[in-house]
Amino acid sequence: MIDVDRKLGPWRGRVWGLVLNFVGNVIALVGLVRLMRGGSAWVLAFGLAVTLVCVAVLAVPSRGHD
Amino acid sequence: MSETSESRSGRRTAYPIAESIPQEALDAEVAALEALAARPWPTRIWGYVRLGGPGFMGAALTLGAGSLTSAMLSGARFGYKTMWITWLFVGVGVFMLAAMVRFTCKGGFRVIQEQNRRHGRFIGSFLTGLIGCLAVAMIFNAGQVSLGVHLLESLAGFSGVPLAKWVAVAVYGGLTSWILLSYGRGGRRGTRAVETVMKACIGLMLVAFGVSLALVGVDWAAALEGLFVPWLPEGGDDIYLVIASSASAVGVMDWVFLHYAGLARGWGEKHEALGRMDIGMGLFLPFVVVNLLVVALFAGTFYTPGLDAPGTAPELAAALAPLLGARGAEVLFYLGFLAVPISTTVGMSLAGAMAAHEALGWEPDVRSWRWKAVLLLPQVGLIGAWAANPIWLIITIAAFLSLSGNVVGWSMYLLLNDPEVMGEHRCRSYVWNLGILLGITLLNAVAIVYVMNRFGWWF
C-alpha cells in the first residue's frame, strides 16, 4: 500500500498526488477535446485513469500518530 | 497555534469577535443542542435552523449578482440544460465546507494563520485571504451595487415616483453599511441580528422566485432532464457562462467565511453537529433551490433555440416582470431580487474584513476604526452604480478566480489530513476525503477549461 504521508523530496506524497491529479485532469480534458474532434479515446482514457487512481489513493485517511 | 479555552461547550478557539459573548450563553446553546439531539427529526431540524446562522450567511453571500445573473442567462440561453451544474458543484462543495466546520470546532486554530504556518504566506495570506476574499469582495461589490441600485429605481418606478440615482446609491450604501456595522456589536446580539437579516433575505428570495415560477409554469420533463443529464455548450462566450455558474457555486470565500463566522459565534467542540446541519439546511438547500428556481423561471419564459434573449440581468428582469401578470407579483419579484445584492454585499464585506485581518496579522475588534474601515472598503463599489454594464466583467472575474480556487482547496485538504495539525481530529473517513477530492478535481477542471477556452483549445 502506498504511504501518501511519507515525505518524498520537498513534499509529502499527498502533495505530489495532488499535482499528479491535476496533470491527469489536464490530460483528460485535452483527450475529451480530441475525442469530440474525431480523434481517438486513448488520451481521454489515460487522463481519466490517472485521475481516478490519484483520487482513490489520496482519499485514504492518514494513519499518523494520535 | 491560536489560543483555546475549555468550558461546558468544549474546547474552542479564541476569536476576538466572540470574546464578548458570555460563556453562560454558549453553555446554554450547547445544552439546547444536547436536548435537541433527543428530539424527533422535525423538531430537531427546526431547532438547528433556529440556532444555525453561518451557513445561511454563506448561502446569502453566494447568492449574489454574479450567480443569479449566471442562472438567469443560463436559463434564457440554454433552457433547463445546465441545471445539473448547480446541485453537483454545491453538493460536492459540501464536503469541503464540512472540513471548515471541523477546523472551526475541533481544529484549535484560525485557518489562514495555520495555512501561513504550514503552507506559506503566499497560499494563506495572499491567495486565500487577500485574493480569494478581500479582492473578491472589493471587485464584486460593484456588481451588487449596480444591480441593487437598478432594482431600487425600478421599485420606486412602480409607485410612480422616480428615484434619483444618487438617492438610490445612498439608500443602498446606508442600509448595507448599517447592517455591516451591527455585526459583532453588543455581544452575540449584533451577530445574531445580522444572521436573522440574512435568513430573512433568503426567505424573501424563495417566496418571490417560487411565486413567480408558479405563475409562469414549468416544463417538468425538460427540467428533470436538465437536472440529471449533463450538457455543456460548445465553447466561446457560452462556456464562460457555464464556468461562471460553476465558479460562483461554493468557493474560497464561502470556505473561509463559514470558518470565521463559526468562530465569531463562539462555536467549540460540541457545535460540530450544528455546523454540519447549518451547511445542509442553511447553505446547500437554499442555494440550490433559489438557483434552480431562477434557471427554471428564465428557461420557461425566454428560452427559444436560435433566438437571442436579453443579455443582462436588469434587461431580463424588466422583460420578465410584465409576464407575471399582477402588479403585486412584479413588486414581489423585484423585492426578492433586491435581497440578492443586499445580502451578498453584507456577506462579502464581512468575509473580506475577517480574511484581511487574518492575512495581515491584525486582531478583529469590531469597535476599532481599522475594522470599520476594512469592513466598508468594498463600498467603493458604490461608484459601480454609474459604471456601464459591469455584468460581464463580474462573470469574467469569477472565471479568472477559479484559477486560484483549486490551489487553496489543495491547502485545505492537506490541513485536514495532517496529523501534526489536526491530531485525533484529522479526517478518518475515506468518503469524506473522496468528496473533497472530487470537489478539488472539479475546481481543477474549471481552471483548465478556462485556460483552454482562453487559448481557443476548447472545441
Short mmCIF file of C-alpha atoms in Angstrom, two decimals:
data_model
loop_
_atom_site.label_atom_id
_atom_site.label_comp_id
_atom_site.label_asym_id
_atom_site.label_seq_id
_atom_site.Cartn_x
_atom_site.Cartn_y
_atom_site.Cartn_z
CA MET A 1 0.00 0.00 0.00
CA ILE A 2 1.31 3.47 -0.90
CA ASP A 3 2.05 5.66 2.13
CA VAL A 4 0.94 9.08 0.90
CA ASP A 5 2.06 10.72 4.15
CA ARG A 6 5.74 9.85 3.58
CA LYS A 7 7.95 12.72 2.57
CA LEU A 8 9.34 12.43 -0.96
CA GLY A 9 11.84 15.19 -1.63
CA PRO A 10 10.48 18.58 -0.65
CA TRP A 11 6.86 17.47 -0.22
CA ARG A 12 4.70 14.74 1.29
CA GLY A 13 3.22 12.13 -1.03
CA ARG A 14 -0.19 13.82 -0.74
CA VAL A 15 1.16 16.98 -2.37
CA TRP A 16 2.74 15.03 -5.22
CA GLY A 17 -0.58 13.18 -5.60
CA LEU A 18 -2.46 16.48 -5.93
CA VAL A 19 -0.03 17.66 -8.60
CA LEU A 20 -0.32 14.35 -10.46
CA ASN A 21 -4.11 14.51 -10.21
CA PHE A 22 -4.01 17.99 -11.79
CA VAL A 23 -1.84 16.65 -14.64
CA GLY A 24 -4.33 13.79 -15.08
CA ASN A 25 -7.19 16.31 -15.23
CA VAL A 26 -5.37 18.28 -17.97
CA ILE A 27 -4.74 15.11 -20.00
CA ALA A 28 -8.39 14.02 -19.61
CA LEU A 29 -9.77 17.35 -20.80
CA VAL A 30 -7.33 17.55 -23.73
CA GLY A 31 -8.38 13.98 -24.56
CA LEU A 32 -12.05 14.96 -24.38
CA VAL A 33 -11.49 17.74 -26.92
CA ARG A 34 -9.55 15.36 -29.22
CA LEU A 35 -12.34 12.79 -28.97
CA MET A 36 -15.02 15.36 -29.78
CA ARG A 37 -12.98 16.43 -32.83
CA GLY A 38 -12.99 12.87 -34.12
CA GLY A 39 -9.71 11.67 -32.55
CA SER A 40 -9.16 8.52 -30.53
CA ALA A 41 -10.35 7.99 -26.97
CA TRP A 42 -6.95 6.82 -25.64
CA VAL A 43 -5.80 10.18 -24.31
CA LEU A 44 -9.11 10.72 -22.52
CA ALA A 45 -9.00 7.20 -21.08
CA PHE A 46 -5.41 7.68 -19.87
CA GLY A 47 -6.22 11.03 -18.23
CA LEU A 48 -9.30 9.59 -16.54
CA ALA A 49 -7.30 6.60 -15.29
CA VAL A 50 -4.63 8.88 -13.78
CA THR A 51 -7.35 10.99 -12.16
CA LEU A 52 -9.22 8.01 -10.74
CA VAL A 53 -6.09 6.39 -9.32
CA CYS A 54 -4.94 9.66 -7.74
CA VAL A 55 -8.33 10.38 -6.18
CA ALA A 56 -8.68 6.80 -4.92
CA VAL A 57 -5.21 6.80 -3.34
CA LEU A 58 -5.39 10.32 -1.90
CA ALA A 59 -8.75 9.61 -0.27
CA VAL A 60 -7.14 7.11 2.11
CA PRO A 61 -7.08 8.81 5.55
CA SER A 62 -3.77 9.37 7.27
CA ARG A 63 -2.63 6.62 9.63
CA GLY A 64 -0.43 9.10 11.51
CA HIS A 65 0.14 9.25 15.25
CA ASP A 66 -2.64 10.32 17.69
CA MET B 1 -1.24 27.74 17.17
CA SER B 2 -4.11 30.01 18.28
CA GLU B 3 -5.24 30.15 21.90
CA THR B 4 -8.07 27.88 23.01
CA SER B 5 -10.30 27.78 26.08
CA GLU B 6 -12.19 24.98 27.85
CA SER B 7 -15.80 25.08 29.15
CA ARG B 8 -19.03 23.11 29.05
CA SER B 9 -19.24 23.95 25.34
CA GLY B 10 -15.91 22.18 24.93
CA ARG B 11 -12.58 23.47 23.75
CA ARG B 12 -12.89 26.45 21.45
CA THR B 13 -10.51 28.65 19.51
CA ALA B 14 -10.16 32.19 20.80
CA TYR B 15 -11.51 34.74 18.32
CA PRO B 16 -11.90 38.40 19.36
CA ILE B 17 -15.39 38.88 17.85
CA ALA B 18 -16.69 36.04 20.06
CA GLU B 19 -14.99 37.29 23.23
CA SER B 20 -17.91 39.47 24.26
CA ILE B 21 -20.32 36.51 24.17
CA PRO B 22 -20.93 35.41 27.79
CA GLN B 23 -19.77 31.87 28.48
CA GLU B 24 -23.19 31.11 30.03
CA ALA B 25 -24.85 31.89 26.68
CA LEU B 26 -22.56 29.44 24.86
CA ASP B 27 -23.12 26.79 27.55
CA ALA B 28 -26.88 27.29 27.27
CA GLU B 29 -26.60 26.85 23.49
CA VAL B 30 -24.72 23.59 23.95
CA ALA B 31 -27.36 22.43 26.46
CA ALA B 32 -30.06 23.26 23.90
CA LEU B 33 -28.15 21.30 21.24
CA GLU B 34 -27.84 18.29 23.55
CA ALA B 35 -31.58 18.47 24.29
CA LEU B 36 -32.33 18.70 20.57
CA ALA B 37 -30.36 15.54 19.85
CA ALA B 38 -33.01 13.54 21.74
CA ARG B 39 -36.00 15.14 19.96
CA PRO B 40 -37.79 13.78 16.85
CA TRP B 41 -36.32 14.86 13.49
CA PRO B 42 -38.82 17.63 12.55
CA THR B 43 -38.30 19.36 15.92
CA ARG B 44 -34.56 18.81 15.69
CA ILE B 45 -34.31 20.29 12.19
CA TRP B 46 -36.31 23.36 13.18
CA GLY B 47 -34.10 23.76 16.26
CA TYR B 48 -30.95 23.57 14.14
CA VAL B 49 -32.38 26.10 11.67
CA ARG B 50 -33.12 28.45 14.59
CA LEU B 51 -29.69 28.03 16.17
CA GLY B 52 -27.78 27.99 12.87
CA GLY B 53 -26.53 31.10 11.13
CA PRO B 54 -23.11 30.96 9.47
CA GLY B 55 -24.46 28.52 6.84
CA PHE B 56 -27.40 30.81 5.99
CA MET B 57 -24.98 33.71 5.78
CA GLY B 58 -22.83 31.63 3.44
CA ALA B 59 -25.83 31.00 1.17
CA ALA B 60 -26.82 34.66 1.23
CA LEU B 61 -23.24 35.62 0.39
CA THR B 62 -23.03 33.17 -2.51
CA LEU B 63 -26.44 34.04 -3.96
CA GLY B 64 -25.21 37.30 -5.44
CA ALA B 65 -25.45 39.28 -8.64
CA GLY B 66 -22.86 37.01 -10.30
CA SER B 67 -24.50 33.67 -9.51
CA LEU B 68 -28.05 34.93 -10.10
CA THR B 69 -27.06 36.59 -13.40
CA SER B 70 -25.38 33.35 -14.46
CA ALA B 71 -28.55 31.47 -13.54
CA MET B 72 -30.80 33.93 -15.40
CA LEU B 73 -28.62 33.93 -18.53
CA SER B 74 -28.18 30.14 -18.41
CA GLY B 75 -31.94 29.69 -18.26
CA ALA B 76 -32.57 32.19 -21.07
CA ARG B 77 -29.79 30.83 -23.35
CA PHE B 78 -29.70 27.11 -22.63
CA GLY B 79 -33.13 26.43 -21.14
CA TYR B 80 -33.13 23.83 -18.37
CA LYS B 81 -29.98 22.10 -19.71
CA THR B 82 -27.47 23.48 -17.17
CA MET B 83 -29.50 22.76 -14.03
CA TRP B 84 -27.28 19.79 -13.17
CA ILE B 85 -24.31 22.10 -12.59
CA THR B 86 -25.76 23.79 -9.51
CA TRP B 87 -26.54 20.80 -7.35
CA LEU B 88 -23.46 18.87 -8.47
CA PHE B 89 -20.95 21.63 -7.71
CA VAL B 90 -22.59 22.72 -4.45
CA GLY B 91 -23.19 19.10 -3.42
CA VAL B 92 -19.54 18.24 -3.90
CA GLY B 93 -18.57 21.51 -2.20
CA VAL B 94 -20.39 20.40 0.97
CA PHE B 95 -17.50 18.06 1.85
CA MET B 96 -15.04 20.96 1.90
CA LEU B 97 -17.47 23.02 3.98
CA ALA B 98 -17.61 20.16 6.49
CA ALA B 99 -13.82 20.39 6.69
CA MET B 100 -14.11 24.10 7.52
CA VAL B 101 -16.60 23.31 10.31
CA ARG B 102 -14.15 20.70 11.64
CA PHE B 103 -11.37 23.32 11.65
CA THR B 104 -13.70 25.74 13.50
CA CYS B 105 -14.94 23.33 16.13
CA LYS B 106 -12.03 21.00 16.70
CA GLY B 107 -9.01 22.41 14.88
CA GLY B 108 -7.88 24.75 17.64
CA PHE B 109 -6.58 27.24 15.07
CA ARG B 110 -7.64 30.04 12.75
CA VAL B 111 -7.32 28.64 9.26
CA ILE B 112 -5.42 31.39 7.41
CA GLN B 113 -2.88 31.58 10.24
CA GLU B 114 -2.45 27.81 10.04
CA GLN B 115 -2.09 27.91 6.24
CA ASN B 116 0.63 30.53 6.67
CA ARG B 117 2.39 28.31 9.17
CA ARG B 118 2.14 25.08 7.19
CA HIS B 119 1.94 26.13 3.52
CA GLY B 120 3.41 29.62 3.42
CA ARG B 121 2.03 33.13 3.30
CA PHE B 122 1.58 33.03 -0.50
CA ILE B 123 -1.15 30.38 -0.19
CA GLY B 124 -2.51 31.54 3.19
CA SER B 125 -2.46 35.32 3.40
CA PHE B 126 -2.18 36.11 -0.32
CA LEU B 127 -4.23 33.55 -2.29
CA THR B 128 -6.78 32.73 0.43
CA GLY B 129 -7.12 35.98 2.37
CA LEU B 130 -6.29 38.83 0.05
CA ILE B 131 -7.19 37.41 -3.41
CA GLY B 132 -9.85 34.82 -2.54
CA CYS B 133 -11.72 37.07 -0.10
CA LEU B 134 -10.75 40.75 0.09
CA ALA B 135 -10.18 41.27 -3.65
CA VAL B 136 -13.35 39.34 -4.47
CA ALA B 137 -15.35 41.49 -2.03
CA MET B 138 -13.97 44.72 -3.48
CA ILE B 139 -14.32 43.79 -7.14
CA PHE B 140 -17.66 42.05 -6.94
CA ASN B 141 -19.40 44.59 -4.76
CA ALA B 142 -19.55 46.97 -7.73
CA GLY B 143 -21.81 44.46 -9.45
CA GLN B 144 -24.00 44.09 -6.36
CA VAL B 145 -24.37 47.86 -6.06
CA SER B 146 -25.13 48.27 -9.75
CA LEU B 147 -27.87 45.65 -9.57
CA GLY B 148 -29.21 46.83 -6.19
CA VAL B 149 -29.48 50.45 -7.29
CA HIS B 150 -31.18 49.46 -10.53
CA LEU B 151 -33.73 47.40 -8.58
CA LEU B 152 -34.38 50.22 -6.10
CA GLU B 153 -35.02 52.58 -9.03
CA SER B 154 -37.36 50.04 -10.61
CA LEU B 155 -39.26 49.51 -7.35
CA ALA B 156 -39.65 53.26 -6.93
CA GLY B 157 -40.92 53.37 -10.51
CA PHE B 158 -43.85 51.13 -9.56
CA SER B 159 -45.09 53.82 -7.18
CA GLY B 160 -44.83 56.42 -9.95
CA VAL B 161 -42.22 58.43 -8.03
CA PRO B 162 -38.87 58.37 -9.85
CA LEU B 163 -35.83 57.90 -7.61
CA ALA B 164 -32.67 59.85 -8.40
CA LYS B 165 -29.67 57.57 -8.84
CA TRP B 166 -27.67 59.25 -6.08
CA VAL B 167 -30.59 58.74 -3.67
CA ALA B 168 -30.78 55.04 -4.57
CA VAL B 169 -26.98 54.75 -4.07
CA ALA B 170 -27.28 56.48 -0.67
CA VAL B 171 -30.14 54.17 0.38
CA TYR B 172 -28.24 51.06 -0.72
CA GLY B 173 -24.95 52.15 0.83
CA GLY B 174 -26.60 53.34 4.05
CA LEU B 175 -28.66 50.20 4.54
CA THR B 176 -25.84 47.74 3.86
CA SER B 177 -23.32 49.74 5.94
CA TRP B 178 -25.72 49.86 8.90
CA ILE B 179 -26.21 46.08 8.76
CA LEU B 180 -22.46 45.54 8.43
CA LEU B 181 -21.55 47.75 11.36
CA SER B 182 -24.04 45.86 13.58
CA TYR B 183 -22.08 42.62 13.24
CA GLY B 184 -20.39 41.57 16.48
CA ARG B 185 -21.77 44.54 18.46
CA GLY B 186 -23.45 44.02 21.84
CA GLY B 187 -22.09 40.53 22.39
CA ARG B 188 -23.98 37.88 20.46
CA ARG B 189 -26.94 40.18 19.83
CA GLY B 190 -25.40 42.01 16.88
CA THR B 191 -24.13 38.86 15.23
CA ARG B 192 -27.49 37.09 15.59
CA ALA B 193 -29.33 40.19 14.30
CA VAL B 194 -27.24 40.19 11.10
CA GLU B 195 -27.78 36.45 10.73
CA THR B 196 -31.54 36.99 11.08
CA VAL B 197 -31.46 39.64 8.33
CA MET B 198 -29.62 37.20 6.07
CA LYS B 199 -32.12 34.42 6.83
CA ALA B 200 -34.95 36.83 6.01
CA CYS B 201 -33.27 37.73 2.69
CA ILE B 202 -33.10 34.04 1.74
CA GLY B 203 -36.73 33.56 2.76
CA LEU B 204 -37.75 36.52 0.60
CA MET B 205 -35.85 35.12 -2.41
CA LEU B 206 -37.51 31.71 -2.00
CA VAL B 207 -41.01 33.19 -1.77
CA ALA B 208 -40.52 35.72 -4.58
CA PHE B 209 -38.95 33.38 -7.13
CA GLY B 210 -41.23 30.50 -6.08
CA VAL B 211 -44.38 32.58 -6.64
CA SER B 212 -43.01 33.88 -9.97
CA LEU B 213 -42.27 30.35 -11.17
CA ALA B 214 -45.74 29.17 -10.11
CA LEU B 215 -47.20 31.97 -12.24
CA VAL B 216 -45.22 31.22 -15.42
CA GLY B 217 -45.19 27.41 -15.06
CA VAL B 218 -42.54 24.70 -15.52
CA ASP B 219 -41.80 22.20 -18.30
CA TRP B 220 -41.24 19.34 -15.84
CA ALA B 221 -39.88 16.86 -18.40
CA ALA B 222 -37.22 19.31 -19.64
CA ALA B 223 -36.43 20.36 -16.06
CA LEU B 224 -35.89 16.76 -14.92
CA GLU B 225 -33.64 16.11 -17.92
CA GLY B 226 -31.66 19.28 -17.18
CA LEU B 227 -31.25 18.25 -13.55
CA PHE B 228 -29.78 14.83 -14.23
CA VAL B 229 -28.35 14.73 -17.79
CA PRO B 230 -25.03 16.63 -18.05
CA TRP B 231 -24.75 19.00 -21.02
CA LEU B 232 -22.18 21.64 -22.00
CA PRO B 233 -22.23 24.31 -24.73
CA GLU B 234 -19.59 24.21 -27.44
CA GLY B 235 -17.19 26.95 -26.33
CA GLY B 236 -16.82 30.68 -26.96
CA ASP B 237 -18.64 33.05 -24.57
CA ASP B 238 -21.17 30.36 -23.71
CA ILE B 239 -18.56 28.22 -21.96
CA TYR B 240 -17.55 31.24 -19.85
CA LEU B 241 -21.15 31.38 -18.67
CA VAL B 242 -21.01 27.75 -17.57
CA ILE B 243 -17.63 28.33 -15.89
CA ALA B 244 -19.11 31.32 -14.08
CA SER B 245 -22.06 29.20 -12.92
CA SER B 246 -19.64 26.62 -11.54
CA ALA B 247 -17.18 29.10 -10.04
CA SER B 248 -19.95 31.06 -8.40
CA ALA B 249 -21.11 27.94 -6.54
CA VAL B 250 -19.03 27.24 -3.44
CA GLY B 251 -15.52 28.69 -3.40
CA VAL B 252 -12.70 30.05 -1.28
CA MET B 253 -14.72 32.90 0.20
CA ASP B 254 -17.50 30.54 1.34
CA TRP B 255 -14.99 28.20 2.97
CA VAL B 256 -13.17 30.97 4.81
CA PHE B 257 -16.35 32.78 5.82
CA LEU B 258 -18.02 29.67 7.24
CA HIS B 259 -14.93 29.05 9.38
CA TYR B 260 -14.61 32.58 10.75
CA ALA B 261 -18.37 33.16 11.12
CA GLY B 262 -18.44 29.98 13.23
CA LEU B 263 -15.55 31.25 15.35
CA ALA B 264 -17.39 34.57 15.71
CA ARG B 265 -20.37 32.65 17.12
CA GLY B 266 -18.08 31.03 19.69
CA TRP B 267 -18.51 27.55 18.22
CA GLY B 268 -16.47 24.93 20.05
CA GLU B 269 -16.06 21.15 20.01
CA LYS B 270 -19.73 20.44 20.74
CA HIS B 271 -21.04 22.63 17.92
CA GLU B 272 -19.87 20.41 15.06
CA ALA B 273 -23.27 18.72 14.60
CA LEU B 274 -24.93 22.15 14.47
CA GLY B 275 -22.31 23.32 11.97
CA ARG B 276 -22.97 20.36 9.69
CA MET B 277 -26.73 20.84 9.83
CA ASP B 278 -26.16 24.51 9.12
CA ILE B 279 -24.27 23.58 5.95
CA GLY B 280 -27.14 21.37 4.77
CA MET B 281 -30.19 23.35 5.82
CA GLY B 282 -28.69 26.82 5.72
CA LEU B 283 -26.32 26.75 2.77
CA PHE B 284 -26.87 23.81 0.43
CA LEU B 285 -30.67 23.73 0.25
CA PRO B 286 -31.36 27.48 -0.06
CA PHE B 287 -28.56 27.98 -2.61
CA VAL B 288 -29.64 25.09 -4.81
CA VAL B 289 -33.37 25.82 -4.60
CA VAL B 290 -33.04 29.55 -5.33
CA ASN B 291 -30.69 28.85 -8.27
CA LEU B 292 -32.95 26.20 -9.73
CA LEU B 293 -36.00 28.45 -9.34
CA VAL B 294 -34.25 31.22 -11.26
CA VAL B 295 -32.93 28.97 -14.04
CA ALA B 296 -36.39 27.43 -14.46
CA LEU B 297 -38.06 30.84 -14.38
CA PHE B 298 -35.99 32.18 -17.27
CA ALA B 299 -35.85 28.87 -19.15
CA GLY B 300 -39.63 28.74 -19.17
CA THR B 301 -40.09 32.31 -20.33
CA PHE B 302 -37.18 33.23 -22.63
CA TYR B 303 -35.52 30.10 -23.95
CA THR B 304 -36.15 29.68 -27.66
CA PRO B 305 -33.39 27.84 -29.58
CA GLY B 306 -31.79 30.10 -32.19
CA LEU B 307 -33.18 33.32 -30.74
CA ASP B 308 -31.22 35.80 -28.61
CA ALA B 309 -32.63 36.60 -25.17
CA PRO B 310 -31.90 39.90 -23.37
CA GLY B 311 -28.23 39.97 -22.35
CA THR B 312 -28.14 41.45 -18.84
CA ALA B 313 -29.84 40.81 -15.51
CA PRO B 314 -31.74 44.14 -15.42
CA GLU B 315 -32.93 43.63 -19.03
CA LEU B 316 -34.03 40.09 -18.24
CA ALA B 317 -35.81 41.19 -15.06
CA ALA B 318 -37.54 44.02 -16.89
CA ALA B 319 -38.63 41.65 -19.68
CA LEU B 320 -39.87 39.06 -17.17
CA ALA B 321 -41.88 41.38 -14.93
CA PRO B 322 -44.82 42.00 -17.33
CA LEU B 323 -45.14 38.24 -17.89
CA LEU B 324 -46.00 37.77 -14.20
CA GLY B 325 -49.36 39.48 -14.71
CA ALA B 326 -50.40 41.18 -11.48
CA ARG B 327 -48.52 44.27 -10.28
CA GLY B 328 -48.16 42.67 -6.83
CA ALA B 329 -46.27 39.74 -8.35
CA GLU B 330 -43.94 42.13 -10.19
CA VAL B 331 -43.19 44.01 -6.97
CA LEU B 332 -42.62 40.75 -5.07
CA PHE B 333 -40.20 39.57 -7.78
CA TYR B 334 -38.22 42.81 -7.59
CA LEU B 335 -38.16 42.70 -3.75
CA GLY B 336 -36.86 39.13 -3.80
CA PHE B 337 -34.30 40.13 -6.41
CA LEU B 338 -33.24 43.13 -4.27
CA ALA B 339 -32.49 40.75 -1.36
CA VAL B 340 -29.83 39.15 -3.60
CA PRO B 341 -27.32 42.04 -3.84
CA ILE B 342 -28.02 43.37 -0.34
CA SER B 343 -27.26 40.07 1.40
CA THR B 344 -24.22 39.50 -0.80
CA THR B 345 -22.76 42.94 -0.12
CA VAL B 346 -23.11 42.23 3.61
CA GLY B 347 -21.69 38.69 3.46
CA MET B 348 -18.80 39.53 1.13
CA SER B 349 -17.77 42.60 3.11
CA LEU B 350 -17.72 40.61 6.35
CA ALA B 351 -15.74 37.80 4.73
CA GLY B 352 -13.31 40.31 3.22
CA ALA B 353 -12.78 42.08 6.55
CA MET B 354 -12.28 38.86 8.51
CA ALA B 355 -9.86 37.46 5.93
CA ALA B 356 -7.93 40.72 5.51
CA HIS B 357 -7.39 40.95 9.27
CA GLU B 358 -6.09 37.39 9.34
CA ALA B 359 -3.92 37.86 6.26
CA LEU B 360 -2.31 41.00 7.66
CA GLY B 361 -1.96 39.70 11.21
CA TRP B 362 -4.49 42.11 12.74
CA GLU B 363 -6.89 41.15 15.54
CA PRO B 364 -10.51 41.93 14.57
CA ASP B 365 -12.01 44.42 17.03
CA VAL B 366 -15.48 45.47 15.83
CA ARG B 367 -15.18 48.78 17.74
CA SER B 368 -11.90 49.77 16.11
CA TRP B 369 -11.68 52.20 13.23
CA ARG B 370 -9.47 49.70 11.38
CA TRP B 371 -12.21 47.04 11.44
CA LYS B 372 -14.82 49.55 10.28
CA ALA B 373 -12.56 50.87 7.52
CA VAL B 374 -11.73 47.41 6.16
CA LEU B 375 -15.36 46.30 6.54
CA LEU B 376 -16.58 49.26 4.48
CA LEU B 377 -13.73 49.10 1.94
CA PRO B 378 -15.86 47.14 -0.58
CA GLN B 379 -18.32 50.06 -0.51
CA VAL B 380 -16.02 51.77 -3.02
CA GLY B 381 -18.20 49.65 -5.29
CA LEU B 382 -20.92 52.28 -4.82
CA ILE B 383 -19.35 54.06 -7.80
CA GLY B 384 -20.31 50.93 -9.74
CA ALA B 385 -23.81 52.39 -9.93
CA TRP B 386 -22.56 54.78 -12.59
CA ALA B 387 -20.43 52.24 -14.49
CA ALA B 388 -21.84 50.83 -17.72
CA ASN B 389 -22.94 47.20 -17.63
CA PRO B 390 -20.35 45.52 -15.36
CA ILE B 391 -22.12 42.16 -15.51
CA TRP B 392 -19.76 40.54 -18.00
CA LEU B 393 -16.80 41.91 -16.05
CA ILE B 394 -18.13 40.12 -12.96
CA ILE B 395 -18.57 36.89 -14.86
CA THR B 396 -15.09 37.08 -16.38
CA ILE B 397 -13.50 37.76 -13.00
CA ALA B 398 -15.48 34.88 -11.47
CA ALA B 399 -13.96 32.61 -14.08
CA PHE B 400 -10.48 34.02 -13.52
CA LEU B 401 -10.77 33.45 -9.77
CA SER B 402 -11.45 29.80 -10.41
CA LEU B 403 -7.76 29.57 -11.39
CA SER B 404 -6.64 30.03 -7.78
CA GLY B 405 -9.55 28.25 -6.05
CA ASN B 406 -8.14 24.79 -6.65
CA VAL B 407 -4.76 25.61 -5.06
CA VAL B 408 -6.47 26.87 -1.90
CA GLY B 409 -8.57 23.69 -1.96
CA TRP B 410 -5.37 21.64 -2.01
CA SER B 411 -4.19 23.51 1.07
CA MET B 412 -7.42 22.81 2.98
CA TYR B 413 -7.34 19.11 2.08
CA LEU B 414 -3.73 18.87 3.27
CA LEU B 415 -4.54 20.57 6.59
CA LEU B 416 -7.46 18.21 7.23
CA ASN B 417 -5.22 15.21 6.60
CA ASP B 418 -2.20 16.46 8.53
CA PRO B 419 -1.82 14.58 11.85
CA GLU B 420 0.54 17.28 13.13
CA VAL B 421 -2.18 19.91 12.61
CA MET B 422 -5.41 18.06 13.39
CA GLY B 423 -4.17 15.28 15.68
CA GLU B 424 -7.00 12.90 16.54
CA HIS B 425 -9.49 15.17 14.76
CA ARG B 426 -7.94 14.69 11.32
CA CYS B 427 -10.10 13.19 8.59
CA ARG B 428 -10.63 9.49 9.23
CA SER B 429 -13.30 8.94 6.57
CA TYR B 430 -12.49 7.68 3.08
CA VAL B 431 -15.83 9.02 1.78
CA TRP B 432 -15.24 12.50 3.22
CA ASN B 433 -11.79 12.69 1.62
CA LEU B 434 -13.24 11.34 -1.62
CA GLY B 435 -15.85 14.12 -1.66
CA ILE B 436 -13.22 16.78 -1.03
CA LEU B 437 -11.00 15.38 -3.79
CA LEU B 438 -13.90 15.30 -6.25
CA GLY B 439 -14.52 18.95 -5.38
CA ILE B 440 -10.87 19.77 -5.96
CA THR B 441 -10.93 17.86 -9.25
CA LEU B 442 -13.97 19.88 -10.37
CA LEU B 443 -12.17 23.09 -9.41
CA ASN B 444 -9.11 21.88 -11.35
CA ALA B 445 -11.36 21.20 -14.34
CA VAL B 446 -12.92 24.65 -14.15
CA ALA B 447 -9.44 26.23 -14.14
CA ILE B 448 -8.21 24.04 -17.01
CA VAL B 449 -11.29 24.61 -19.19
CA TYR B 450 -10.99 28.34 -18.55
CA VAL B 451 -7.36 28.35 -19.79
CA MET B 452 -8.14 26.07 -22.76
CA ASN B 453 -11.06 28.23 -23.82
CA ARG B 454 -8.95 31.36 -23.39
CA PHE B 455 -6.39 29.96 -25.87
CA GLY B 456 -9.03 28.61 -28.24
CA TRP B 457 -8.30 24.95 -27.47
CA TRP B 458 -11.78 24.10 -26.11
CA PHE B 459 -13.86 22.71 -29.03
#
